[in-house]
Amino acid sequence: MGEPGERAAEGTAPPLGDLLVATATGDRAAFGLLYDETAPRVFGLVRRLLVDAAQAEEVTQEVYLEIWQTAARFDRAKGDAVAWMLTLAHRRAVDRVRAAQASRDRDLRAGVRDLAVPVDEVAETVEVRIEHERVTTALASLSDVQREALALAYYDGCTQSEIADRLHVPLGTVKTRLRDGMIRLREVLGVTT
């Protein structure tokens, strides 16, 4: 059968599940192959969730450190290796987004507390209500399938693959619904890029 590194040199990498199991035993060569096979997908997912490339690289590195440290938790009976790794990556990226938002919120609260600027609360409330109505109207102009896909992506934080799984439709269909929905929203809201 040979070592994982030998099979990779021959051009046929072992199944990712085998590489994860070997990684759990401390096999660095298996971990290297696992990284080579999956890094573009993991980074791509993280990059979509974190707009900043430097942060995406940092989170991807954290994901692979977690994979190295917790590979023994992988259970083939519960799913495939890629799904397990992408779940770790998604969670780690969402945690980073939440931490960044919490930090901004703390800074904002501290700044607001220190800055005593009079605010016309009535005008601000009206403006927020008007924007809310515009968005609600814009969302109503979408087809049901576009609205559902956008809600899963932006309100539930699902990836495109997760949306496809939930809706039992091909990934390409989800991408089309999201793209067409966003185009329609831009038109209705008058957003220019």
Short mmCIF file of C-alpha atoms in Angstrom, two decimals:
data_model
loop_
_atom_site.label_atom_id
_atom_site.label_comp_id
_atom_site.label_asym_id
_atom_site.label_seq_id
_atom_site.Cartn_x
_atom_site.Cartn_y
_atom_site.Cartn_z
CA MET A 1 0.00 0.00 0.00
CA GLY A 2 2.88 2.42 0.76
CA GLU A 3 3.17 5.65 2.70
CA PRO A 4 0.91 8.62 1.93
CA GLY A 5 3.86 10.63 0.64
CA GLU A 6 4.78 7.84 -1.78
CA ARG A 7 1.28 7.73 -3.25
CA ALA A 8 1.17 11.50 -3.62
CA ALA A 9 4.45 11.40 -5.50
CA GLU A 10 2.87 8.90 -7.89
CA GLY A 11 0.01 11.37 -8.49
CA THR A 12 -2.69 9.55 -6.56
CA ALA A 13 -3.25 11.09 -3.16
CA PRO A 14 -4.97 8.89 -0.59
CA PRO A 15 -8.54 9.68 0.43
CA LEU A 16 -8.79 12.74 2.67
CA GLY A 17 -10.39 10.69 5.43
CA ASP A 18 -7.28 8.47 5.50
CA LEU A 19 -5.07 11.56 5.65
CA LEU A 20 -7.06 12.95 8.59
CA VAL A 21 -6.81 9.65 10.46
CA ALA A 22 -3.06 9.56 9.83
CA THR A 23 -2.77 13.20 10.92
CA ALA A 24 -4.45 12.26 14.20
CA THR A 25 -1.53 9.90 14.87
CA GLY A 26 0.97 12.71 14.30
CA ASP A 27 1.88 11.84 10.70
CA ARG A 28 3.34 15.10 9.36
CA ALA A 29 3.56 13.83 5.79
CA ALA A 30 -0.16 13.00 5.82
CA PHE A 31 -0.90 16.44 7.22
CA GLY A 32 1.19 18.02 4.46
CA LEU A 33 -0.75 16.12 1.82
CA LEU A 34 -4.02 17.01 3.51
CA TYR A 35 -3.03 20.67 3.46
CA ASP A 36 -1.97 20.55 -0.20
CA GLU A 37 -5.26 18.90 -1.19
CA THR A 38 -7.61 21.14 0.80
CA ALA A 39 -5.97 24.54 1.41
CA PRO A 40 -7.47 26.26 -1.66
CA ARG A 41 -11.02 25.25 -0.65
CA VAL A 42 -10.57 26.14 3.00
CA PHE A 43 -8.98 29.48 2.17
CA GLY A 44 -11.70 30.20 -0.41
CA LEU A 45 -14.45 29.67 2.15
CA VAL A 46 -12.72 31.78 4.77
CA ARG A 47 -11.96 34.50 2.20
CA ARG A 48 -15.64 34.72 1.23
CA LEU A 49 -16.62 35.23 4.86
CA LEU A 50 -13.77 37.61 5.73
CA VAL A 51 -13.32 40.28 3.11
CA ASP A 52 -9.80 41.11 4.31
CA ALA A 53 -7.24 38.79 2.67
CA ALA A 54 -4.72 39.09 5.50
CA GLN A 55 -7.31 38.08 8.08
CA ALA A 56 -8.45 35.23 5.83
CA GLU A 57 -4.87 33.93 5.67
CA GLU A 58 -4.55 34.18 9.45
CA VAL A 59 -7.83 32.36 10.06
CA THR A 60 -6.90 29.66 7.53
CA GLN A 61 -3.66 29.11 9.43
CA GLU A 62 -5.64 28.82 12.67
CA VAL A 63 -7.96 26.30 11.00
CA TYR A 64 -5.07 24.06 10.00
CA LEU A 65 -3.58 24.32 13.48
CA GLU A 66 -6.95 23.21 14.85
CA ILE A 67 -7.10 20.36 12.32
CA TRP A 68 -3.62 19.22 13.40
CA GLN A 69 -4.59 19.37 17.07
CA THR A 70 -8.08 17.86 16.79
CA ALA A 71 -7.86 15.43 13.87
CA ALA A 72 -8.64 12.59 16.29
CA ARG A 73 -12.17 14.01 16.66
CA PHE A 74 -12.92 13.34 12.99
CA ASP A 75 -15.47 10.53 12.68
CA ARG A 76 -15.99 9.04 9.22
CA ALA A 77 -19.39 7.75 10.30
CA LYS A 78 -20.64 11.32 10.74
CA GLY A 79 -19.47 12.72 7.41
CA ASP A 80 -16.60 13.16 5.01
CA ALA A 81 -13.28 14.85 5.72
CA VAL A 82 -13.88 17.93 3.57
CA ALA A 83 -17.20 18.67 5.25
CA TRP A 84 -15.58 18.33 8.68
CA MET A 85 -12.72 20.65 7.73
CA LEU A 86 -14.98 23.22 6.07
CA THR A 87 -17.20 23.23 9.15
CA LEU A 88 -14.16 24.06 11.28
CA ALA A 89 -13.18 26.79 8.82
CA HIS A 90 -16.69 28.26 8.69
CA ARG A 91 -16.97 28.33 12.48
CA ARG A 92 -13.54 29.90 12.88
CA ALA A 93 -14.29 32.59 10.25
CA VAL A 94 -17.69 33.39 11.77
CA ASP A 95 -16.04 33.65 15.19
CA ARG A 96 -13.58 36.17 13.73
CA VAL A 97 -16.39 38.21 12.18
CA ARG A 98 -18.29 38.21 15.48
CA ALA A 99 -15.18 39.17 17.46
CA ALA A 100 -14.45 42.03 15.08
CA GLN A 101 -18.07 43.22 15.31
CA ALA A 102 -18.01 43.00 19.11
CA SER A 103 -14.80 45.03 19.16
CA ARG A 104 -16.32 47.68 16.88
CA ASP A 105 -19.46 47.75 19.04
CA ARG A 106 -17.36 48.20 22.21
CA ASP A 107 -15.36 50.98 20.58
CA LEU A 108 -18.54 52.62 19.35
CA ARG A 109 -20.16 52.45 22.78
CA ALA A 110 -17.04 53.92 24.37
CA GLY A 111 -16.87 56.63 21.73
CA VAL A 112 -20.56 57.49 22.05
CA ARG A 113 -20.29 57.55 25.82
CA ASP A 114 -17.35 59.97 25.63
CA LEU A 115 -18.93 62.15 22.95
CA ALA A 116 -21.92 64.18 24.02
CA VAL A 117 -23.28 65.26 20.65
CA PRO A 118 -26.96 66.13 20.43
CA VAL A 119 -28.80 63.75 18.13
CA ASP A 120 -32.17 64.28 16.56
CA GLU A 121 -33.56 60.91 17.59
CA VAL A 122 -36.90 61.46 15.88
CA ALA A 123 -35.29 62.17 12.51
CA GLU A 124 -32.93 59.24 12.94
CA THR A 125 -35.79 56.89 13.84
CA VAL A 126 -37.75 58.05 10.80
CA GLU A 127 -34.73 57.57 8.55
CA VAL A 128 -34.17 54.02 9.85
CA ARG A 129 -37.86 53.22 9.34
CA ILE A 130 -37.81 54.55 5.79
CA GLU A 131 -34.70 52.48 4.98
CA HIS A 132 -36.32 49.43 6.53
CA GLU A 133 -39.42 49.93 4.38
CA ARG A 134 -37.27 50.36 1.24
CA VAL A 135 -35.42 47.12 1.94
CA THR A 136 -38.64 45.28 2.75
CA THR A 137 -40.17 46.50 -0.51
CA ALA A 138 -37.02 45.54 -2.43
CA LEU A 139 -37.03 42.05 -0.91
CA ALA A 140 -40.69 41.68 -1.82
CA SER A 141 -39.78 42.35 -5.47
CA LEU A 142 -37.62 39.19 -5.53
CA SER A 143 -38.88 35.77 -6.45
CA ASP A 144 -39.54 33.43 -3.52
CA VAL A 145 -36.48 31.31 -4.34
CA GLN A 146 -34.19 34.35 -4.58
CA ARG A 147 -35.50 35.75 -1.29
CA GLU A 148 -35.07 32.39 0.42
CA ALA A 149 -31.48 31.99 -0.81
CA LEU A 150 -30.56 35.55 0.22
CA ALA A 151 -32.14 35.10 3.66
CA LEU A 152 -30.17 31.90 4.25
CA ALA A 153 -26.94 33.57 3.13
CA TYR A 154 -27.23 36.92 4.89
CA TYR A 155 -29.47 36.30 7.88
CA ASP A 156 -28.50 32.71 8.72
CA GLY A 157 -24.86 33.01 7.58
CA CYS A 158 -24.97 29.90 5.39
CA THR A 159 -22.40 29.24 2.70
CA GLN A 160 -23.57 28.58 -0.83
CA SER A 161 -22.92 24.85 -0.37
CA GLU A 162 -24.95 24.82 2.85
CA ILE A 163 -27.82 26.60 1.09
CA ALA A 164 -27.72 24.02 -1.73
CA ASP A 165 -27.86 21.21 0.84
CA ARG A 166 -30.75 22.80 2.75
CA LEU A 167 -32.78 23.53 -0.35
CA HIS A 168 -31.86 20.28 -2.12
CA VAL A 169 -30.80 22.11 -5.29
CA PRO A 170 -27.52 22.16 -7.24
CA LEU A 171 -24.82 24.60 -6.13
CA GLY A 172 -24.98 26.40 -9.49
CA THR A 173 -28.68 27.06 -8.95
CA VAL A 174 -27.96 28.65 -5.57
CA LYS A 175 -25.24 30.84 -7.07
CA THR A 176 -27.60 31.98 -9.82
CA ARG A 177 -30.39 32.77 -7.35
CA LEU A 178 -28.04 34.78 -5.14
CA ARG A 179 -26.51 36.67 -8.05
CA ASP A 180 -29.86 37.46 -9.68
CA GLY A 181 -31.36 38.44 -6.32
CA MET A 182 -28.49 40.83 -5.56
CA ILE A 183 -28.72 42.38 -9.02
CA ARG A 184 -32.46 42.91 -8.54
CA LEU A 185 -31.94 44.44 -5.08
CA ARG A 186 -29.33 46.86 -6.46
CA GLU A 187 -31.74 47.93 -9.20
CA VAL A 188 -34.69 48.43 -6.87
CA LEU A 189 -32.63 50.24 -4.20
CA GLY A 190 -30.74 52.31 -6.77
CA VAL A 191 -27.34 51.15 -5.54
CA THR A 192 -24.43 51.83 -7.86
CA THR A 193 -21.09 50.08 -7.60
#
